[in-house]
Coordinates of C-alpha atoms and ligand atoms in Angstrom, one line a residue:
M1287 CA -75.1 10.7 -58.1
D1288 CA -73.6 7.6 -56.5
T1289 CA -72.6 5.8 -59.6
R1290 CA -70.9 3.0 -57.5
L1291 CA -74.3 2.2 -55.9
C1292 CA -76.0 2.3 -59.3
S1293 CA -73.7 -0.2 -60.8
V1294 CA -74.0 -2.6 -57.8
V1295 CA -77.8 -2.3 -58.2
L1296 CA -77.6 -3.1 -61.9
V1297 CA -75.5 -6.1 -61.3
L1298 CA -78.1 -7.3 -58.7
I1299 CA -80.9 -6.8 -61.1
V1300 CA -79.2 -8.9 -63.7
T1301 CA -78.3 -11.7 -61.4
A1302 CA -81.6 -11.6 -59.5
A1303 CA -83.9 -11.2 -62.4
A1304 CA -84.8 -14.8 -62.7
W1305 CA -85.5 -15.1 -58.9
L1306 CA -88.8 -14.9 -57.2
P1307 CA -89.5 -11.5 -55.9
L1308 CA -89.1 -12.9 -52.4
A1309 CA -85.6 -14.0 -52.9
S1310 CA -83.8 -10.8 -52.0
S1311 CA -80.1 -11.1 -51.8
Q1312 CA -79.4 -11.0 -48.1
N1313 CA -75.9 -9.8 -48.0
G1314 CA -75.7 -7.8 -51.2
V1315 CA -76.4 -4.1 -51.6
E1316 CA -79.7 -3.1 -53.0
G1317 CA -81.4 0.2 -53.0
C1318 CA -82.7 3.2 -54.8
S1319 CA -81.3 6.7 -55.2
F1320 CA -84.4 7.9 -57.2
E1321 CA -82.4 8.9 -60.3
V1322 CA -84.0 11.0 -62.9
I1323 CA -84.1 9.1 -66.2
D1324 CA -85.4 11.1 -69.2
G1325 CA -87.0 13.6 -66.9
V1326 CA -88.8 11.0 -64.8
V1327 CA -87.8 10.0 -61.3
S1328 CA -87.3 6.3 -61.1
T1329 CA -88.9 4.6 -58.1
C1330 CA -87.2 1.3 -58.4
D1331 CA -90.6 -0.4 -58.2
L1332 CA -91.1 0.8 -54.6
Q1333 CA -94.7 0.8 -53.5
M1334 CA -95.6 4.5 -53.2
N1335 CA -99.3 4.0 -53.1
G1336 CA -100.6 3.6 -49.5
T1337 CA -104.2 3.0 -50.5
R1338 CA -104.0 -0.8 -50.0
F1339 CA -103.0 -0.2 -46.4
G1340 CA -105.6 2.6 -45.8
E1341 CA -102.9 5.3 -45.9
A1342 CA -102.0 8.2 -48.2
S1343 CA -99.3 7.9 -50.9
W1344 CA -95.8 9.3 -51.4
R1345 CA -94.8 11.1 -54.6
T1346 CA -91.6 11.5 -56.5
S1347 CA -90.1 14.9 -56.8
S1348 CA -86.7 16.6 -57.5
A1349 CA -85.1 20.0 -57.1
A1350 CA -86.7 20.9 -60.4
T1351 CA -90.3 20.2 -59.2
A1352 CA -89.9 21.2 -55.6
I1353 CA -90.9 24.8 -56.2
Y1354 CA -94.5 24.0 -57.2
L1355 CA -94.9 20.6 -55.6
G1356 CA -93.1 21.1 -52.3
G1357 CA -90.2 19.2 -50.9
P1358 CA -86.5 19.8 -50.4
K1359 CA -84.8 22.3 -52.8
T1360 CA -81.9 19.9 -53.4
D1361 CA -81.3 16.2 -53.9
S1362 CA -79.7 14.5 -50.9
Q1363 CA -76.4 14.3 -52.6
A1364 CA -76.1 18.0 -53.4
T1365 CA -73.5 19.9 -51.5
N1366 CA -75.0 23.3 -51.6
D1367 CA -78.1 25.2 -52.8
S1368 CA -76.5 26.6 -55.9
S1369 CA -75.8 23.1 -57.2
P1370 CA -79.1 21.3 -56.3
G1371 CA -78.2 17.9 -57.7
Q1372 CA -79.6 16.0 -60.6
G1373 CA -81.4 13.2 -58.8
G1374 CA -84.9 12.9 -57.4
Y1375 CA -86.3 11.7 -54.2
V1376 CA -89.6 10.7 -52.7
V1377 CA -91.8 12.9 -50.6
A1378 CA -94.9 12.7 -48.4
L1379 CA -96.8 16.0 -48.6
V1380 CA -99.0 17.0 -45.8
S1381 CA -101.5 18.3 -48.4
D1382 CA -101.8 14.7 -49.7
M1383 CA -102.5 13.3 -46.3
K1384 CA -105.5 15.6 -45.7
G1385 CA -108.0 13.5 -47.7
T1386 CA -107.4 10.3 -45.8
Q1387 CA -109.4 9.3 -42.8
R1388 CA -108.0 8.5 -39.3
P1389 CA -104.4 9.1 -38.4
L1390 CA -103.1 11.2 -41.3
K1391 CA -100.2 9.1 -42.6
A1392 CA -98.5 8.4 -45.8
W1393 CA -96.8 5.0 -46.5
L1394 CA -94.0 4.0 -48.8
L1395 CA -93.2 0.3 -48.8
T1396 CA -89.9 -1.4 -49.8
N1397 CA -89.8 -4.6 -51.7
V1398 CA -91.1 -7.8 -50.1
S1399 CA -88.3 -9.8 -48.6
S1400 CA -87.9 -13.1 -46.8
A1401 CA -86.3 -13.6 -43.4
T1402 CA -83.1 -11.7 -42.7
Q1403 CA -79.8 -13.4 -41.7
P1404 CA -79.5 -13.6 -37.9
K1405 CA -77.3 -10.6 -37.9
G1406 CA -80.0 -8.6 -39.7
R1407 CA -80.0 -6.2 -42.5
C1408 CA -78.8 -2.6 -42.5
L1409 CA -81.1 0.0 -44.0
E1410 CA -79.4 3.4 -44.7
F1411 CA -81.2 6.4 -46.1
A1412 CA -81.3 10.2 -46.3
Y1413 CA -84.3 12.1 -45.0
A1414 CA -85.5 15.7 -44.6
V1415 CA -88.4 17.0 -42.7
S1416 CA -89.8 20.6 -43.0
E1417 CA -90.7 22.7 -40.1
L1418 CA -94.5 22.3 -39.6
G1419 CA -97.1 19.9 -40.6
V1420 CA -95.3 16.6 -40.2
S1421 CA -95.3 15.3 -36.7
S1422 CA -93.0 12.3 -37.3
L1423 CA -91.2 10.2 -39.8
Q1424 CA -91.0 6.5 -38.9
V1425 CA -89.5 3.4 -40.3
L1426 CA -91.8 0.4 -39.6
L1427 CA -91.1 -3.3 -40.0
L1428 CA -94.2 -4.7 -41.7
T1429 CA -94.6 -8.4 -41.3
Y1430 CA -97.0 -10.1 -43.7
T1431 CA -99.3 -12.7 -42.3
S1432 CA -101.2 -13.5 -45.5
P1433 CA -100.2 -16.8 -47.0
D1434 CA -99.3 -15.7 -50.6
V1435 CA -98.0 -12.1 -50.2
Q1436 CA -97.3 -11.3 -53.8
E1437 CA -100.7 -12.5 -54.9
A1438 CA -102.5 -10.6 -52.1
L1439 CA -100.6 -7.5 -53.0
E1440 CA -101.4 -7.7 -56.7
N1441 CA -105.1 -8.8 -56.3
T1442 CA -107.0 -6.2 -54.3
S1443 CA -109.9 -8.6 -53.8
L1444 CA -107.7 -11.0 -51.7
P1445 CA -107.3 -10.2 -48.1
L1446 CA -103.9 -8.8 -47.0
T1447 CA -103.0 -9.2 -43.4
Y1448 CA -99.9 -7.9 -41.6
T1449 CA -98.5 -6.5 -38.3
T1450 CA -96.2 -3.6 -37.9
R1451 CA -93.6 -2.5 -35.4
S1452 CA -91.6 0.7 -35.2
L1453 CA -87.8 0.5 -35.8
W1454 CA -86.9 4.2 -36.0
E1455 CA -88.5 7.5 -35.6
V1456 CA -87.7 11.2 -35.8
R1457 CA -90.0 13.8 -34.4
S1458 CA -88.0 17.0 -35.0
S1459 CA -87.7 19.0 -38.2
T1460 CA -84.4 19.1 -40.1
Q1461 CA -85.4 22.5 -41.5
G1462 CA -85.5 20.9 -44.9
Q1463 CA -81.8 19.8 -44.7
W1464 CA -80.9 16.3 -45.6
K1465 CA -79.6 14.0 -42.8
R1466 CA -78.5 10.4 -42.9
A1467 CA -79.8 7.7 -40.8
H1468 CA -79.5 3.9 -40.5
V1469 CA -81.5 1.2 -38.9
T1470 CA -80.4 -2.4 -38.2
F1471 CA -83.2 -4.9 -38.1
S1472 CA -83.8 -8.6 -38.2
T1473 CA -86.9 -10.8 -38.7
L1474 CA -87.8 -14.4 -39.4
D1475 CA -90.8 -13.3 -41.5
T1476 CA -91.7 -12.2 -44.9
H1477 CA -91.6 -8.4 -44.6
S1478 CA -91.3 -4.9 -46.1
L1479 CA -90.1 -1.8 -44.5
V1480 CA -92.4 1.1 -44.4
F1481 CA -91.5 4.8 -44.4
S1482 CA -94.5 6.3 -42.6
A1483 CA -94.9 10.1 -42.4
S1484 CA -97.6 11.4 -40.0
S1485 CA -99.1 14.8 -40.3
N1486 CA -99.4 17.0 -37.3
T1487 CA -103.2 17.7 -36.9
R1488 CA -102.5 21.0 -35.3
F1489 CA -100.6 22.3 -38.3
S1490 CA -102.3 20.3 -41.1
T1491 CA -103.2 23.5 -42.9
H1492 CA -99.4 24.1 -43.4
R1493 CA -97.4 23.0 -46.3
G1494 CA -95.1 20.4 -44.9
Y1495 CA -93.3 17.3 -46.0
A1496 CA -91.1 14.4 -45.1
A1497 CA -88.7 13.3 -47.9
V1498 CA -86.5 10.2 -48.3
D1499 CA -83.6 9.5 -50.7
D1500 CA -80.8 7.1 -51.2
I1501 CA -82.4 4.0 -49.7
T1502 CA -79.8 1.3 -49.4
F1503 CA -80.0 -2.2 -47.9
K1504 CA -76.9 -4.2 -47.0
G1505 CA -75.9 -7.1 -44.7
G1506 CA -76.3 -6.2 -41.0
P1507 CA -75.6 -4.8 -38.5
C1508 CA -74.9 -1.2 -39.7
D1509 CA -71.4 0.0 -38.7
D1510 CA -71.2 0.2 -34.9
D1511 CA -74.8 -0.5 -34.2
C1512 CA -75.7 -3.5 -32.2
M1513 CA -79.0 -5.1 -31.4
F1514 CA -77.3 -7.9 -29.3
D1515 CA -79.5 -10.5 -31.0
V1516 CA -76.6 -12.8 -31.8
D1517 CA -73.4 -11.4 -30.2
L1518 CA -71.8 -8.2 -29.2
C1519 CA -71.2 -7.1 -32.8
T1520 CA -68.2 -4.7 -33.0
W1521 CA -68.4 -4.2 -29.2
A1522 CA -66.2 -6.2 -26.9
N1523 CA -65.5 -7.0 -23.3
T1524 CA -62.5 -5.0 -22.1
E1525 CA -59.5 -7.3 -21.6
L1526 CA -58.0 -5.4 -18.6
G1527 CA -59.2 -3.0 -16.0
D1528 CA -62.5 -4.6 -15.0
D1529 CA -63.7 -7.6 -12.9
F1530 CA -66.1 -9.5 -15.1
D1531 CA -67.9 -9.6 -18.5
W1532 CA -71.0 -8.5 -20.3
D1533 CA -73.0 -11.3 -21.8
V1534 CA -75.8 -11.6 -24.4
G1535 CA -79.2 -12.8 -23.1
R1536 CA -82.7 -13.2 -24.3
S1537 CA -84.9 -13.3 -21.2
S1538 CA -84.0 -13.1 -17.5
G1539 CA -85.5 -16.2 -15.9
K1540 CA -84.9 -14.7 -12.5
R1541 CA -87.6 -13.0 -10.5
G1542 CA -87.1 -9.3 -9.8
T1543 CA -84.0 -8.7 -11.8
G1544 CA -83.0 -8.5 -15.4
P1545 CA -85.3 -7.8 -18.4
S1546 CA -88.0 -10.2 -19.4
K1547 CA -87.6 -9.1 -23.0
D1548 CA -85.2 -7.3 -25.3
Q1549 CA -85.9 -3.7 -26.1
V1550 CA -87.5 -4.2 -29.5
S1551 CA -89.9 -6.9 -28.2
Y1552 CA -90.6 -4.7 -25.2
I1553 CA -91.7 -1.6 -27.2
N1554 CA -93.8 -3.9 -29.4
R1555 CA -95.4 -5.7 -26.5
H1556 CA -98.7 -6.2 -28.3
I1557 CA -97.0 -8.9 -30.3
N1558 CA -96.0 -10.7 -27.1
I1559 CA -93.0 -12.7 -28.5
I1560 CA -89.3 -12.3 -27.9
T1561 CA -87.6 -11.3 -31.1
G1562 CA -84.1 -10.5 -30.0
G1563 CA -81.5 -10.3 -27.3
Y1564 CA -79.6 -7.7 -25.2
A1565 CA -76.3 -7.3 -23.4
Y1566 CA -76.4 -7.6 -19.7
I1567 CA -74.3 -8.0 -16.5
D1568 CA -75.3 -10.8 -14.2
S1569 CA -74.8 -9.5 -10.7
G1570 CA -75.3 -13.0 -9.1
Y1571 CA -72.7 -15.1 -7.4
P1572 CA -69.7 -15.0 -7.7
R1573 CA -70.0 -11.2 -8.1
R1574 CA -69.2 -9.0 -5.2
P1575 CA -70.2 -5.4 -4.5
Y1576 CA -68.5 -2.8 -6.7
D1577 CA -67.3 -5.3 -9.3
R1578 CA -67.3 -3.7 -12.7
A1579 CA -67.8 -4.9 -16.3
I1580 CA -66.8 -2.7 -19.2
L1581 CA -68.1 -3.1 -22.8
E1582 CA -65.9 -1.1 -25.3
S1583 CA -66.4 0.0 -28.9
R1584 CA -63.8 -0.6 -31.5
V1585 CA -61.3 2.3 -31.9
L1586 CA -63.4 4.9 -33.6
P1587 CA -62.0 7.5 -36.0
P1588 CA -62.0 11.1 -34.8
F1589 CA -65.6 12.4 -34.7
T1590 CA -65.0 16.0 -35.9
I1591 CA -68.7 16.0 -36.7
Q1592 CA -70.8 15.4 -33.7
H1593 CA -72.4 12.0 -33.5
C1594 CA -75.4 10.8 -31.5
L1595 CA -74.8 7.7 -29.4
H1596 CA -78.3 6.3 -28.8
F1597 CA -79.0 3.3 -26.6
W1598 CA -81.6 1.7 -24.4
V1599 CA -81.2 0.8 -20.8
N1600 CA -83.0 -1.7 -18.5
M1601 CA -82.2 -1.4 -14.8
N1602 CA -84.4 -4.0 -13.1
G1603 CA -83.7 -5.0 -9.5
G1604 CA -83.6 -3.9 -5.9
G1605 CA -79.9 -3.3 -5.5
L1606 CA -78.5 -1.9 -8.7
G1607 CA -75.1 -0.4 -9.3
K1608 CA -74.2 2.3 -11.8
L1609 CA -74.2 2.5 -15.5
R1610 CA -71.8 5.0 -16.9
V1611 CA -70.6 5.9 -20.4
F1612 CA -67.0 7.1 -20.9
S1613 CA -64.8 8.1 -23.8
R1614 CA -61.2 7.0 -23.9
T1615 CA -58.7 8.5 -26.3
T1616 CA -56.1 6.0 -27.4
D1617 CA -53.2 8.3 -28.0
G1618 CA -53.9 10.5 -25.0
N1619 CA -52.9 9.7 -21.4
G1620 CA -55.6 7.0 -21.1
T1621 CA -57.9 9.2 -19.0
D1622 CA -61.6 8.1 -19.3
I1623 CA -63.9 11.0 -19.7
L1624 CA -67.4 10.5 -18.1
L1625 CA -70.0 11.4 -20.7
W1626 CA -73.1 10.1 -19.2
G1627 CA -74.2 8.3 -16.0
M1628 CA -77.2 6.8 -14.5
W1629 CA -77.4 5.3 -11.1
E1630 CA -79.8 3.9 -8.8
S1631 CA -81.9 5.4 -6.2
I1632 CA -83.0 2.1 -4.7
S1633 CA -84.5 0.0 -7.3
G1634 CA -85.7 -0.2 -10.9
T1635 CA -88.4 -2.0 -12.8
D1636 CA -88.4 -4.1 -15.9
S1637 CA -88.6 -1.4 -18.5
W1638 CA -86.4 -0.2 -21.3
N1639 CA -85.5 3.5 -21.2
E1640 CA -84.2 5.4 -24.3
C1641 CA -81.1 7.4 -23.7
Q1642 CA -78.8 9.5 -25.9
Q1643 CA -75.5 11.4 -25.7
T1644 CA -73.8 13.6 -28.2
V1645 CA -70.2 12.5 -28.8
A1646 CA -67.3 14.2 -30.5
S1647 CA -63.6 13.8 -30.5
N1648 CA -60.6 15.3 -32.2
E1649 CA -58.6 12.1 -31.8
E1650 CA -59.3 8.4 -32.3
F1651 CA -61.2 7.1 -29.3
Q1652 CA -63.3 4.4 -27.8
I1653 CA -66.7 4.5 -26.1
L1654 CA -67.0 2.5 -23.0
F1655 CA -70.2 1.3 -21.1
E1656 CA -69.3 0.5 -17.5
A1657 CA -71.8 -1.3 -15.3
S1658 CA -71.2 -2.1 -11.7
V1659 CA -72.7 -4.3 -9.0
R1660 CA -74.1 -3.0 -5.8
V1661 CA -76.1 -5.8 -4.2
P1662 CA -75.1 -9.2 -5.7
G1663 CA -78.0 -11.0 -7.3
A1664 CA -80.3 -8.0 -7.1
G1665 CA -79.1 -5.7 -9.9
D1666 CA -78.7 -7.0 -13.4
I1667 CA -78.1 -4.0 -15.7
S1668 CA -78.9 -4.4 -19.4
L1669 CA -78.2 -2.5 -22.6
D1670 CA -79.8 -2.8 -26.0
T1671 CA -80.0 -1.3 -29.5
I1672 CA -76.9 0.9 -29.5
T1673 CA -76.7 3.2 -32.6
L1674 CA -74.1 5.8 -33.5
T1675 CA -75.4 8.3 -36.1
E1676 CA -73.9 11.4 -37.6
G1677 CA -75.2 14.7 -36.2
S1678 CA -75.8 15.8 -32.7
C1679 CA -78.6 14.2 -30.8
P1680 CA -82.0 15.7 -31.5
S1681 CA -83.4 17.8 -28.7
L1682 CA -86.2 15.9 -26.9
P1683 CA -89.7 17.1 -26.3
S1684 CA -89.5 19.2 -23.1
G1685 CA -92.0 17.0 -21.2
L1686 CA -89.7 14.1 -21.6
K1687 CA -86.4 15.8 -21.1
S1688 CA -84.5 15.5 -17.9
S1689 CA -82.6 18.7 -16.8
W1690 CA -79.2 17.0 -16.6
V1691 CA -78.8 14.2 -19.0
D1692 CA -80.4 13.5 -22.3
C1693 CA -82.5 10.6 -21.5
T1694 CA -86.1 10.2 -22.4
F1695 CA -88.3 8.0 -20.4
L1696 CA -90.8 7.3 -23.1
V1697 CA -92.0 4.1 -21.5
D1698 CA -91.3 4.3 -17.8
T1699 CA -89.5 6.7 -15.6
C1700 CA -89.2 4.5 -12.6
N1701 CA -87.3 6.3 -9.8
W1702 CA -84.0 6.9 -11.4
S1703 CA -81.4 9.4 -10.2
L1704 CA -79.5 10.9 -13.1
E1705 CA -76.0 12.1 -12.4
P1706 CA -74.6 14.9 -14.6
P1707 CA -71.3 14.5 -16.3
N1708 CA -69.6 17.1 -14.0
G1709 CA -70.1 14.6 -11.1
A1710 CA -72.1 16.9 -8.9
S1711 CA -74.5 14.8 -6.9
L1712 CA -78.1 15.4 -7.9
S1713 CA -81.0 13.1 -7.5
R1714 CA -84.5 13.4 -8.4
V1715 CA -87.5 11.2 -8.1
L1716 CA -89.1 11.0 -11.5
R1717 CA -92.7 10.2 -11.6
Q1718 CA -93.9 7.0 -13.2
Q1719 CA -95.6 7.8 -16.4
H1720 CA -96.8 4.6 -18.0
L1721 CA -97.9 1.1 -17.6
Q1722 CA -95.7 -1.7 -16.7
P1723 CA -95.0 -4.3 -19.4
A1724 CA -96.6 -7.6 -19.3
R1725 CA -94.1 -10.0 -17.7
T1726 CA -93.7 -12.7 -20.2
H1727 CA -90.9 -15.2 -20.0
T1728 CA -91.7 -17.0 -23.2
V1729 CA -88.5 -17.8 -25.1
S1730 CA -88.8 -18.4 -28.8
L1731 CA -86.9 -21.6 -29.4
A1732 CA -87.4 -21.3 -33.1
E1733 CA -84.9 -18.4 -32.8
G1734 CA -82.4 -20.3 -30.8
G1735 CA -83.5 -18.7 -27.7
V1736 CA -81.9 -19.8 -24.4
K1737 CA -83.4 -19.1 -21.1
Y1738 CA -81.1 -17.3 -18.7
Ligands
NAG2574 C1 -87.1 -3.8 -55.8 O1 -87.1 -4.9 -56.7 C2 -86.9 -4.5 -58.0 C3 -87.1 -5.7 -58.9 O2 -87.5 -6.8 -58.3 C4 -85.6 -3.8 -58.2 O3 -85.4 -3.4 -59.5 C5 -85.5 -2.7 -57.2 O4 -84.1 -2.1 -57.2 C6 -85.8 -3.1 -55.8 N1 -85.8 -1.9 -55.0 C7 -85.1 -1.7 -53.9 C8 -85.2 -0.4 -53.2 O5 -84.4 -2.6 -53.4
NAG2575 C1 -103.5 4.3 -55.5 O1 -104.2 3.1 -56.0 C2 -105.6 3.3 -56.1 C3 -106.2 1.9 -56.5 O2 -105.6 0.9 -55.7 C4 -106.0 4.4 -57.0 O3 -107.4 4.5 -57.0 C5 -105.3 5.7 -56.5 O4 -105.6 6.7 -57.5 C6 -103.8 5.5 -56.4 N1 -103.2 6.7 -55.8 C7 -102.2 7.3 -56.4 C8 -101.7 8.5 -55.7 O5 -101.7 7.0 -57.4
NAG2576 C1 -71.5 23.9 -54.9 O1 -71.2 22.6 -55.2 C2 -70.6 22.4 -56.5 C3 -70.5 21.0 -56.8 O2 -70.2 20.2 -55.7 C4 -69.3 23.2 -56.5 O3 -68.7 23.0 -57.8 C5 -69.5 24.6 -56.2 O4 -68.3 25.3 -56.1 C6 -70.2 24.8 -54.9 N1 -70.6 26.2 -54.7 C7 -70.4 26.8 -53.5 C8 -70.9 28.2 -53.4 O5 -69.9 26.2 -52.5
NAG2577 C1 -108.4 -12.1 -57.4 O1 -108.9 -12.9 -56.4 C2 -110.3 -13.3 -56.5 C3 -110.8 -14.0 -55.3 O2 -110.0 -15.1 -55.0 C4 -110.4 -14.2 -57.8 O3 -111.8 -14.5 -58.0 C5 -109.9 -13.4 -59.0 O4 -109.9 -14.2 -60.1 C6 -108.5 -12.9 -58.7 N1 -108.1 -12.0 -59.8 C7 -107.0 -12.2 -60.5 C8 -106.7 -11.2 -61.6 O5 -106.2 -13.1 -60.3
NAG2578 C1 -54.8 13.5 -18.9 O1 -55.7 14.2 -19.9 C2 -56.7 14.9 -19.3 C3 -57.6 15.5 -20.4 O2 -56.8 16.0 -21.4 C4 -56.1 16.0 -18.4 O3 -57.2 16.7 -17.8 C5 -55.3 15.4 -17.3 O4 -54.7 16.4 -16.5 C6 -54.2 14.5 -17.9 N1 -53.5 13.8 -16.9 C7 -52.2 13.6 -16.8 C8 -51.7 12.8 -15.7 O5 -51.5 14.1 -17.7
NAG2579 C1 -91.0 5.6 -6.8 O1 -91.0 6.3 -5.7 C2 -92.3 6.6 -5.1 C3 -92.1 7.5 -3.9 O2 -90.9 7.2 -3.2 C4 -92.8 5.2 -4.7 O3 -94.1 5.4 -4.1 C5 -92.9 4.3 -5.9 O4 -93.4 3.1 -5.6 C6 -91.6 4.2 -6.6 N1 -91.8 3.5 -7.9 C7 -91.0 2.5 -8.2 C8 -91.3 1.9 -9.5 O5 -90.1 2.1 -7.5

């Protein structure tokens, strides 16, 4: 049991008790570790009943009830099976999702909160997914569009309107083991986060579950994550050894190069507004061919446990250079090790591609993103939503996996050549799979947007 967290939560309850429910403390730590008090798992007033949203509900459980109810055999803070932990957790059971109509999902909602700070909030949590039955566990940002949210939530005869967008998703089983994850998010609207578990219709007869524990909110961004909505976060332009700098932008005003939207707005294109920014290199004048710009992480501690570096790439233009990821140990001889690389065939389109690379190091090190120019003015390379999470990168569904580099092209494959870390030259024309995004150049001035 994390007693430190509990005491912080208690202090918050005392100081925030007189506040309206909307006035969540933006920089303080809030959360729920689903403690068992007098044999009952405390839910910290989280909304476990999905009925109001047309979805199934989550339940509380614990190591003691897992045997007949289903769910992980230990609490997320247990170190081993013989000491399963005293705490509880929440679980979405496939058997509970059967009764509902349409996509078989269960929803758990966090407290209603007002707009986040520009640097966002950090949600941390533990999760476990069993082998079959659950096709995905997602974290959604639910934005309320009803005028009086609290009243609409309490009175079922009032209409409740909202929109959702996906912030995080896992599609692979953890074999019932607890894993930790975090999500950085920002919004101007009154919102809740939703843990949404979807059942796999092919295996819906199986007992399966998705479980969540140790939900914690704190001021954003999380650790070394960066959404590039305000600045470069803990990432920085290299002082020496490159030719120019990365910048933060919100929408490329140029035809044929640069992204029209940041990654989050792109994947939520039905909403059709720009909600954030991204990091990019401007290949225009005075840049010359082969100029390079390097974005570096802070000095990271040794990663003796593998971590997954996850990021999104937009390579739009007719004369793009390379984007490569290196690791650099600080007490070594300064040699950069190429981890990942992606370079142009000829051109790319305005789409965000999701990429990942497992990273480990016995020494302190830095991660570097190096983008280069090929044809000046025709090859802006952009990067967004970098996350570094413990654990090796999940294996990707085979249909989406390239043979050489872990990079999914969930949205658009364009015609990218992927270069393997060993430097052998390989190229492959990947077929285009999906629709192009709507080209919107709207900039939300309300969010301090600047047109680039
Ligand atoms: C939700 O709000 C209630 C009271 O308003 C608080 O006790 C609880 O800790 C909050 N839950 C989370 C997960 O922040
Ligand atoms: C959820 O709430 C509805 C009423 O809004 C109620 O009929 C239903 O039994 C509740 N479900 C659970 C699992 O508590
Ligand atoms: C299991 O964890 C408990 C508490 O952390 C510890 O005391 C015990 O030695 C562990 N048992 C094994 C077999 O590792
Ligand atoms: C719920 O809303 C309806 C419609 O506005 C209203 O008639 C009713 O009195 C409300 N119920 C409560 C308990 O506030
Ligand atoms: C630097 O370190 C790398 C990796 O350990 C090694 O392959 C290389 O030979 C070293 N170079 C020099 C000049 O020591
Ligand atoms: C990808 O390559 C094919 C064949 O060379 C070409 O027809 C297609 O237009 C290209 N797509 C893009 C997005 O460049």
